[in-house]
Amino acid sequence: MIRWFPTSLLLFSLLLPANLSHAQGLDAQKKQLDASIQRAIQFLANSQQPSGAWSFNSYGESTAATSLSIMAFMAAGYVPEEGPYGDQINKGIDWVLAHQADNGLVVHHKSHGPMYSHGISTLMLAEVAGMLKGEREKKCREVLERAVKLIVSAQNVNKDKRNAGGWRYTQTSTDSDLSVTGWQLLALRAAKNIGCDISKDHIDKAVAYVRNCRGRNNVGFAYQPGGAPSATRTGTGILALEICGQHHTRDALEASDYLLQKPLHPDEFYYFYGAYYCSVGMFQMGGQYWQKTRDAIVPQLLETQKHDGSWLATKGSEKQAGKVYATSLAVLALAVEYQYLPIYQR
């Protein structure tokens, strides 16, 4: 006892500064993260169009841009109908609600891939429906129900075994890809969480398609079955499995191990898309998977934020989409630990 106590005291005294320094470092990073998110939210608030919409540079006013921006506000802790941005969020929601086509598609300008906008917009409506009141809530749930029916109808299009269970660019596509499928699956899961009638069979078929998108040699996840894996698609696959109850399955664990070995890098195409999916997916995985992903992606985003609070991609179609696109996805990635959005909750 006499010899043990001084040794233990010495070890404690040696460890304390390191532990204290680590805690101070985490606290400083959290303050920087909080400030970064608030600057980004202010940028998004200043970027709203008079109509209530938000725009992607290459596409103009968009239900996807508007829905991503609304979800960014919500992820940062702001809600419709109250608070400093309540009116702006309401205007954005009303604009999206006014842009549902007769067939249920929630889209403004029809591009080659309207199911992207539709899936993102349906996810937003499912996330926000429970926060609305009165006629706005009633309208939101009506639009949401029709949007969900379109997603289910698009999944039921006759497809071969390779593409069965997934979605692609249009509601009549006979092939599928993991990117479009990820948004539809998030939308269905969120809608089911608030009481929409969605058969378990539709979720199961989608999960089967996601699993079929394992990369070559069953490494990570690919854009389509048999393709080469990437960090962005792997994050998409992990999140899809996790939110559908496939928690810590072999597929999810092996994909997460791959993502730790080959993490998302800022020079990659679709970096902001990947930052969103990798952050939310690995947060769902928890433990070292989330810790190591957070320690990589958070500093990357903090270092690349621009003076006006925005982000801008440097490559390809992400760069063409502009600042609202990159900024909303960056906020959704950075704010995952806040857990304000229902889809973030474990």
CSV table of C-alpha atoms in Angstrom, one decimal:
chain,number,residue,atom,x,y,z
A,1,MET,CA,0.0,0.0,0.0
A,2,ILE,CA,2.8,2.4,0.9
A,3,ARG,CA,4.6,1.9,-2.4
A,4,TRP,CA,1.4,1.6,-4.5
A,5,PHE,CA,-0.1,5.0,-3.5
A,6,PRO,CA,2.8,7.3,-4.6
A,7,THR,CA,3.1,5.4,-7.9
A,8,SER,CA,-0.6,5.7,-8.6
A,9,LEU,CA,-0.6,9.3,-7.6
A,10,LEU,CA,2.4,9.9,-10.0
A,11,LEU,CA,0.5,8.1,-12.8
A,12,PHE,CA,-2.6,10.2,-12.1
A,13,SER,CA,-0.6,13.4,-12.2
A,14,LEU,CA,1.0,12.4,-15.5
A,15,LEU,CA,-2.3,11.5,-17.1
A,16,LEU,CA,-4.3,14.5,-15.9
A,17,PRO,CA,-2.8,17.1,-18.1
A,18,ALA,CA,-3.2,15.0,-21.2
A,19,ASN,CA,-6.8,14.2,-20.4
A,20,LEU,CA,-7.5,17.8,-19.5
A,21,SER,CA,-5.9,19.0,-22.8
A,22,HIS,CA,-7.9,16.5,-24.8
A,23,ALA,CA,-11.2,17.6,-23.1
A,24,GLN,CA,-10.3,21.3,-23.8
A,25,GLY,CA,-9.5,20.4,-27.4
A,26,LEU,CA,-12.9,18.8,-27.8
A,27,ASP,CA,-14.7,21.7,-26.2
A,28,ALA,CA,-12.8,24.2,-28.4
A,29,GLN,CA,-13.8,22.2,-31.5
A,30,LYS,CA,-17.4,22.1,-30.4
A,31,LYS,CA,-17.5,25.9,-30.0
A,32,GLN,CA,-16.0,26.2,-33.5
A,33,LEU,CA,-18.5,23.8,-34.9
A,34,ASP,CA,-21.4,25.6,-33.3
A,35,ALA,CA,-20.2,28.9,-34.6
A,36,SER,CA,-19.7,27.4,-38.1
A,37,ILE,CA,-23.2,26.0,-38.2
A,38,GLN,CA,-24.7,29.4,-37.2
A,39,ARG,CA,-22.7,31.2,-39.9
A,40,ALA,CA,-23.9,28.7,-42.4
A,41,ILE,CA,-27.5,29.1,-41.3
A,42,GLN,CA,-27.3,32.8,-41.7
A,43,PHE,CA,-25.9,32.3,-45.2
A,44,LEU,CA,-28.9,30.1,-46.1
A,45,ALA,CA,-31.3,32.6,-44.6
A,46,ASN,CA,-29.8,35.3,-46.8
A,47,SER,CA,-30.0,33.0,-49.9
A,48,GLN,CA,-33.8,32.3,-49.8
A,49,GLN,CA,-35.6,33.6,-52.9
A,50,PRO,CA,-38.6,36.0,-52.5
A,51,SER,CA,-40.8,33.1,-53.6
A,52,GLY,CA,-39.8,31.1,-50.5
A,53,ALA,CA,-37.6,28.7,-52.5
A,54,TRP,CA,-33.9,28.1,-52.5
A,55,SER,CA,-32.0,27.5,-55.7
A,56,PHE,CA,-29.3,25.3,-57.1
A,57,ASN,CA,-27.1,27.4,-59.4
A,58,SER,CA,-27.4,25.0,-62.3
A,59,TYR,CA,-31.1,24.3,-61.9
A,60,GLY,CA,-32.7,27.4,-60.5
A,61,GLU,CA,-35.4,27.2,-57.8
A,62,SER,CA,-35.7,23.6,-56.7
A,63,THR,CA,-37.8,21.5,-54.3
A,64,ALA,CA,-34.5,19.6,-53.5
A,65,ALA,CA,-32.6,22.8,-52.7
A,66,THR,CA,-35.5,24.1,-50.7
A,67,SER,CA,-36.0,20.9,-48.8
A,68,LEU,CA,-32.3,20.5,-48.0
A,69,SER,CA,-32.1,24.0,-46.7
A,70,ILE,CA,-35.2,23.5,-44.5
A,71,MET,CA,-33.7,20.3,-43.1
A,72,ALA,CA,-30.4,22.2,-42.4
A,73,PHE,CA,-32.4,24.8,-40.4
A,74,MET,CA,-34.1,22.0,-38.5
A,75,ALA,CA,-30.8,20.1,-37.9
A,76,ALA,CA,-29.4,23.3,-36.4
A,77,GLY,CA,-32.3,23.4,-33.9
A,78,TYR,CA,-34.7,25.8,-35.7
A,79,VAL,CA,-38.3,24.9,-36.3
A,80,PRO,CA,-41.3,26.2,-38.4
A,81,GLU,CA,-43.7,28.7,-36.9
A,82,GLU,CA,-41.4,30.0,-34.2
A,83,GLY,CA,-38.0,31.4,-33.5
A,84,PRO,CA,-35.8,33.7,-35.6
A,85,TYR,CA,-36.2,31.7,-38.8
A,86,GLY,CA,-39.7,30.3,-38.3
A,87,ASP,CA,-41.3,32.5,-41.0
A,88,GLN,CA,-38.6,31.6,-43.6
A,89,ILE,CA,-38.9,27.9,-42.9
A,90,ASN,CA,-42.7,28.2,-43.3
A,91,LYS,CA,-42.4,30.0,-46.6
A,92,GLY,CA,-40.0,27.2,-47.8
A,93,ILE,CA,-42.4,24.5,-46.7
A,94,ASP,CA,-45.4,26.2,-48.4
A,95,TRP,CA,-43.4,26.6,-51.6
A,96,VAL,CA,-42.6,22.8,-51.6
A,97,LEU,CA,-46.2,21.9,-50.8
A,98,ALA,CA,-47.4,24.0,-53.8
A,99,HIS,CA,-45.1,22.0,-56.2
A,100,GLN,CA,-46.7,18.6,-56.2
A,101,ALA,CA,-47.7,17.4,-59.7
A,102,ASP,CA,-51.0,15.6,-60.4
A,103,ASN,CA,-49.2,12.2,-60.3
A,104,GLY,CA,-47.8,13.0,-56.8
A,105,LEU,CA,-44.3,14.0,-57.9
A,106,VAL,CA,-42.8,16.8,-55.8
A,107,VAL,CA,-40.6,18.6,-58.2
A,108,HIS,CA,-40.3,22.1,-59.8
A,109,HIS,CA,-38.2,21.9,-62.9
A,110,LYS,CA,-38.1,18.3,-64.3
A,111,SER,CA,-34.5,17.3,-65.0
A,112,HIS,CA,-33.2,14.0,-66.2
A,113,GLY,CA,-33.6,12.7,-62.6
A,114,PRO,CA,-36.7,14.1,-60.9
A,115,MET,CA,-36.7,11.2,-58.4
A,116,TYR,CA,-33.8,12.9,-56.6
A,117,SER,CA,-35.8,16.0,-55.9
A,118,HIS,CA,-38.9,13.9,-55.1
A,119,GLY,CA,-37.0,11.7,-52.5
A,120,ILE,CA,-35.3,14.6,-50.8
A,121,SER,CA,-38.6,16.6,-50.7
A,122,THR,CA,-40.6,13.7,-49.4
A,123,LEU,CA,-38.0,13.1,-46.6
A,124,MET,CA,-38.2,16.8,-45.6
A,125,LEU,CA,-42.0,16.7,-45.5
A,126,ALA,CA,-41.9,13.5,-43.3
A,127,GLU,CA,-39.4,15.2,-41.0
A,128,VAL,CA,-41.4,18.4,-40.6
A,129,ALA,CA,-45.0,17.1,-40.6
A,130,GLY,CA,-45.1,16.6,-36.8
A,131,MET,CA,-43.9,20.1,-36.2
A,132,LEU,CA,-46.7,21.8,-38.1
A,133,LYS,CA,-50.2,22.8,-36.9
A,134,GLY,CA,-53.6,23.3,-38.3
A,135,GLU,CA,-54.2,23.6,-42.0
A,136,ARG,CA,-50.4,23.5,-42.8
A,137,GLU,CA,-50.1,20.1,-41.1
A,138,LYS,CA,-53.1,18.8,-42.9
A,139,LYS,CA,-51.8,19.9,-46.2
A,140,CYS,CA,-48.4,18.5,-45.5
A,141,ARG,CA,-49.7,15.1,-44.6
A,142,GLU,CA,-51.9,15.0,-47.7
A,143,VAL,CA,-48.9,15.9,-50.0
A,144,LEU,CA,-46.8,13.4,-48.1
A,145,GLU,CA,-49.2,10.5,-48.5
A,146,ARG,CA,-49.4,11.1,-52.3
A,147,ALA,CA,-45.6,11.4,-52.5
A,148,VAL,CA,-45.1,8.1,-50.7
A,149,LYS,CA,-47.5,6.4,-53.0
A,150,LEU,CA,-45.5,7.6,-56.0
A,151,ILE,CA,-42.3,6.2,-54.4
A,152,VAL,CA,-44.0,2.8,-53.8
A,153,SER,CA,-45.4,2.8,-57.3
A,154,ALA,CA,-41.9,3.5,-58.8
A,155,GLN,CA,-40.4,0.6,-56.8
A,156,ASN,CA,-43.1,-1.7,-58.2
A,157,VAL,CA,-42.2,-1.0,-61.8
A,158,ASN,CA,-41.3,-4.4,-63.4
A,159,LYS,CA,-37.5,-4.8,-63.2
A,160,ASP,CA,-35.0,-7.6,-63.6
A,161,LYS,CA,-33.4,-9.3,-60.7
A,162,ARG,CA,-30.4,-7.0,-60.7
A,163,ASN,CA,-32.5,-3.9,-60.3
A,164,ALA,CA,-35.5,-5.1,-58.3
A,165,GLY,CA,-36.3,-3.2,-55.1
A,166,GLY,CA,-34.5,0.0,-56.0
A,167,TRP,CA,-35.2,3.3,-57.7
A,168,ARG,CA,-33.6,5.4,-60.4
A,169,TYR,CA,-34.0,8.7,-62.2
A,170,THR,CA,-37.7,8.7,-63.0
A,171,GLN,CA,-40.8,7.0,-61.6
A,172,THR,CA,-41.0,4.7,-64.6
A,173,SER,CA,-37.3,3.7,-64.7
A,174,THR,CA,-36.7,0.0,-65.2
A,175,ASP,CA,-33.2,0.1,-63.6
A,176,SER,CA,-32.0,1.2,-60.2
A,177,ASP,CA,-29.0,2.8,-58.5
A,178,LEU,CA,-27.9,3.2,-54.9
A,179,SER,CA,-27.8,7.0,-55.0
A,180,VAL,CA,-31.5,7.5,-55.9
A,181,THR,CA,-32.5,4.5,-53.8
A,182,GLY,CA,-30.9,6.0,-50.7
A,183,TRP,CA,-33.1,9.1,-50.8
A,184,GLN,CA,-36.3,7.1,-51.4
A,185,LEU,CA,-35.5,4.7,-48.5
A,186,LEU,CA,-34.8,7.6,-46.1
A,187,ALA,CA,-38.1,9.1,-47.2
A,188,LEU,CA,-40.0,5.9,-46.7
A,189,ARG,CA,-38.4,5.3,-43.3
A,190,ALA,CA,-39.2,8.8,-42.1
A,191,ALA,CA,-42.8,8.6,-43.4
A,192,LYS,CA,-43.3,5.3,-41.7
A,193,ASN,CA,-42.0,6.8,-38.4
A,194,ILE,CA,-44.8,9.3,-38.4
A,195,GLY,CA,-47.5,6.8,-39.2
A,196,CYS,CA,-47.7,6.6,-43.0
A,197,ASP,CA,-49.0,3.1,-44.1
A,198,ILE,CA,-45.9,1.6,-45.7
A,199,SER,CA,-45.7,-2.2,-46.0
A,200,LYS,CA,-42.6,-3.9,-44.5
A,201,ASP,CA,-42.3,-5.6,-47.8
A,202,HIS,CA,-41.3,-2.4,-49.5
A,203,ILE,CA,-38.6,-1.7,-47.0
A,204,ASP,CA,-37.3,-5.3,-47.2
A,205,LYS,CA,-37.2,-5.2,-51.0
A,206,ALA,CA,-35.2,-2.0,-50.9
A,207,VAL,CA,-32.8,-3.4,-48.3
A,208,ALA,CA,-32.2,-6.4,-50.6
A,209,TYR,CA,-31.3,-4.1,-53.4
A,210,VAL,CA,-28.9,-2.1,-51.2
A,211,ARG,CA,-27.2,-5.3,-50.1
A,212,ASN,CA,-27.0,-6.3,-53.8
A,213,CYS,CA,-25.0,-3.1,-54.3
A,214,ARG,CA,-22.0,-4.4,-52.4
A,215,GLY,CA,-18.9,-3.5,-54.3
A,216,ARG,CA,-16.7,-5.9,-56.1
A,217,ASN,CA,-15.5,-8.7,-53.9
A,218,ASN,CA,-18.1,-7.6,-51.4
A,219,VAL,CA,-16.0,-4.5,-50.4
A,220,GLY,CA,-17.9,-1.3,-49.5
A,221,PHE,CA,-20.9,-0.3,-51.6
A,222,ALA,CA,-21.1,0.7,-55.3
A,223,TYR,CA,-23.3,2.9,-57.4
A,224,GLN,CA,-24.9,-0.2,-58.9
A,225,PRO,CA,-24.5,-4.0,-58.3
A,226,GLY,CA,-21.0,-5.2,-59.2
A,227,GLY,CA,-19.5,-1.8,-59.5
A,228,ALA,CA,-16.4,-0.3,-57.8
A,229,PRO,CA,-16.9,0.8,-54.3
A,230,SER,CA,-16.5,4.4,-53.2
A,231,ALA,CA,-16.6,6.2,-49.8
A,232,THR,CA,-19.7,8.2,-50.8
A,233,ARG,CA,-21.7,5.1,-51.9
A,234,THR,CA,-20.4,3.1,-48.9
A,235,GLY,CA,-21.8,5.8,-46.6
A,236,THR,CA,-25.1,5.6,-48.5
A,237,GLY,CA,-25.3,1.9,-48.1
A,238,ILE,CA,-24.4,2.0,-44.4
A,239,LEU,CA,-27.1,4.6,-43.6
A,240,ALA,CA,-29.7,2.7,-45.6
A,241,LEU,CA,-29.1,-0.5,-43.7
A,242,GLU,CA,-28.9,1.2,-40.3
A,243,ILE,CA,-32.2,3.2,-40.6
A,244,CYS,CA,-34.0,0.0,-41.8
A,245,GLY,CA,-33.1,-2.0,-38.7
A,246,GLN,CA,-30.1,-3.8,-40.1
A,247,HIS,CA,-28.0,-2.5,-37.2
A,248,HIS,CA,-24.4,-3.8,-37.1
A,249,THR,CA,-25.1,-6.6,-39.6
A,250,ARG,CA,-22.2,-8.1,-41.3
A,251,ASP,CA,-22.7,-6.0,-44.4
A,252,ALA,CA,-22.8,-2.8,-42.3
A,253,LEU,CA,-19.8,-3.7,-40.2
A,254,GLU,CA,-17.7,-4.7,-43.2
A,255,ALA,CA,-18.6,-1.6,-45.1
A,256,SER,CA,-17.8,0.5,-42.0
A,257,ASP,CA,-14.4,-1.1,-41.7
A,258,TYR,CA,-13.8,-0.3,-45.4
A,259,LEU,CA,-14.8,3.3,-44.8
A,260,LEU,CA,-12.3,3.6,-41.9
A,261,GLN,CA,-9.6,2.2,-44.2
A,262,LYS,CA,-10.5,4.4,-47.2
A,263,PRO,CA,-12.3,7.5,-45.7
A,264,LEU,CA,-13.9,10.2,-47.6
A,265,HIS,CA,-11.4,12.8,-49.0
A,266,PRO,CA,-12.2,16.4,-49.9
A,267,ASP,CA,-10.7,15.9,-53.4
A,268,GLU,CA,-13.3,13.3,-54.3
A,269,PHE,CA,-16.2,13.9,-56.6
A,270,TYR,CA,-19.5,14.3,-54.7
A,271,TYR,CA,-17.6,15.1,-51.5
A,272,PHE,CA,-20.5,17.0,-49.9
A,273,TYR,CA,-22.9,14.3,-50.8
A,274,GLY,CA,-20.5,11.8,-49.2
A,275,ALA,CA,-20.0,14.0,-46.1
A,276,TYR,CA,-23.7,13.8,-45.4
A,277,TYR,CA,-24.1,10.1,-45.9
A,278,CYS,CA,-20.8,9.1,-44.2
A,279,SER,CA,-21.5,11.3,-41.2
A,280,VAL,CA,-25.1,10.2,-40.6
A,281,GLY,CA,-24.3,6.6,-41.4
A,282,MET,CA,-21.3,6.2,-39.2
A,283,PHE,CA,-23.1,8.1,-36.4
A,284,GLN,CA,-25.7,5.4,-36.6
A,285,MET,CA,-22.9,2.8,-36.3
A,286,GLY,CA,-21.5,4.6,-33.2
A,287,GLY,CA,-18.4,3.8,-31.3
A,288,GLN,CA,-15.0,4.1,-33.1
A,289,TYR,CA,-16.8,4.2,-36.4
A,290,TRP,CA,-18.4,7.5,-35.6
A,291,GLN,CA,-15.4,8.9,-33.6
A,292,LYS,CA,-12.9,8.4,-36.4
A,293,THR,CA,-15.3,9.6,-39.1
A,294,ARG,CA,-16.1,12.7,-37.0
A,295,ASP,CA,-12.4,13.4,-36.4
A,296,ALA,CA,-11.8,13.3,-40.1
A,297,ILE,CA,-14.8,15.1,-41.6
A,298,VAL,CA,-15.5,17.8,-39.1
A,299,PRO,CA,-12.0,19.4,-39.4
A,300,GLN,CA,-12.2,19.1,-43.2
A,301,LEU,CA,-15.5,21.0,-43.3
A,302,LEU,CA,-14.4,23.6,-40.7
A,303,GLU,CA,-11.3,24.4,-42.7
A,304,THR,CA,-13.0,24.8,-46.0
A,305,GLN,CA,-15.9,27.0,-44.9
A,306,LYS,CA,-15.9,30.4,-46.7
A,307,HIS,CA,-16.0,33.8,-45.1
A,308,ASP,CA,-19.7,34.3,-45.9
A,309,GLY,CA,-20.6,31.0,-44.0
A,310,SER,CA,-21.0,28.9,-47.2
A,311,TRP,CA,-19.2,26.0,-48.8
A,312,LEU,CA,-18.7,25.4,-52.5
A,313,ALA,CA,-17.6,22.2,-54.1
A,314,THR,CA,-14.6,22.2,-56.4
A,315,LYS,CA,-15.5,19.5,-58.9
A,316,GLY,CA,-18.1,18.3,-61.3
A,317,SER,CA,-21.8,18.6,-61.0
A,318,GLU,CA,-21.5,19.4,-57.2
A,319,LYS,CA,-19.6,22.6,-58.2
A,320,GLN,CA,-22.3,23.5,-60.7
A,321,ALA,CA,-25.0,23.0,-58.0
A,322,GLY,CA,-23.6,25.9,-56.1
A,323,LYS,CA,-23.3,27.1,-52.6
A,324,VAL,CA,-26.8,26.3,-51.3
A,325,TYR,CA,-26.3,22.7,-52.2
A,326,ALA,CA,-22.9,22.3,-50.5
A,327,THR,CA,-23.8,24.4,-47.5
A,328,SER,CA,-27.0,22.6,-46.7
A,329,LEU,CA,-25.3,19.2,-46.9
A,330,ALA,CA,-22.3,20.5,-44.8
A,331,VAL,CA,-24.7,21.6,-42.1
A,332,LEU,CA,-26.6,18.3,-42.1
A,333,ALA,CA,-23.2,16.5,-41.7
A,334,LEU,CA,-21.9,18.8,-39.0
A,335,ALA,CA,-25.1,18.9,-36.9
A,336,VAL,CA,-25.6,15.1,-36.7
A,337,GLU,CA,-24.7,14.9,-33.0
A,338,TYR,CA,-27.4,17.5,-32.2
A,339,GLN,CA,-30.0,14.8,-33.1
A,340,TYR,CA,-32.7,17.4,-33.8
A,341,LEU,CA,-33.8,15.7,-37.0
A,342,PRO,CA,-35.8,12.5,-36.3
A,343,ILE,CA,-33.9,10.6,-38.9
A,344,TYR,CA,-30.7,11.3,-37.0
A,345,GLN,CA,-31.9,9.6,-33.8
A,346,ARG,CA,-30.5,6.2,-33.1
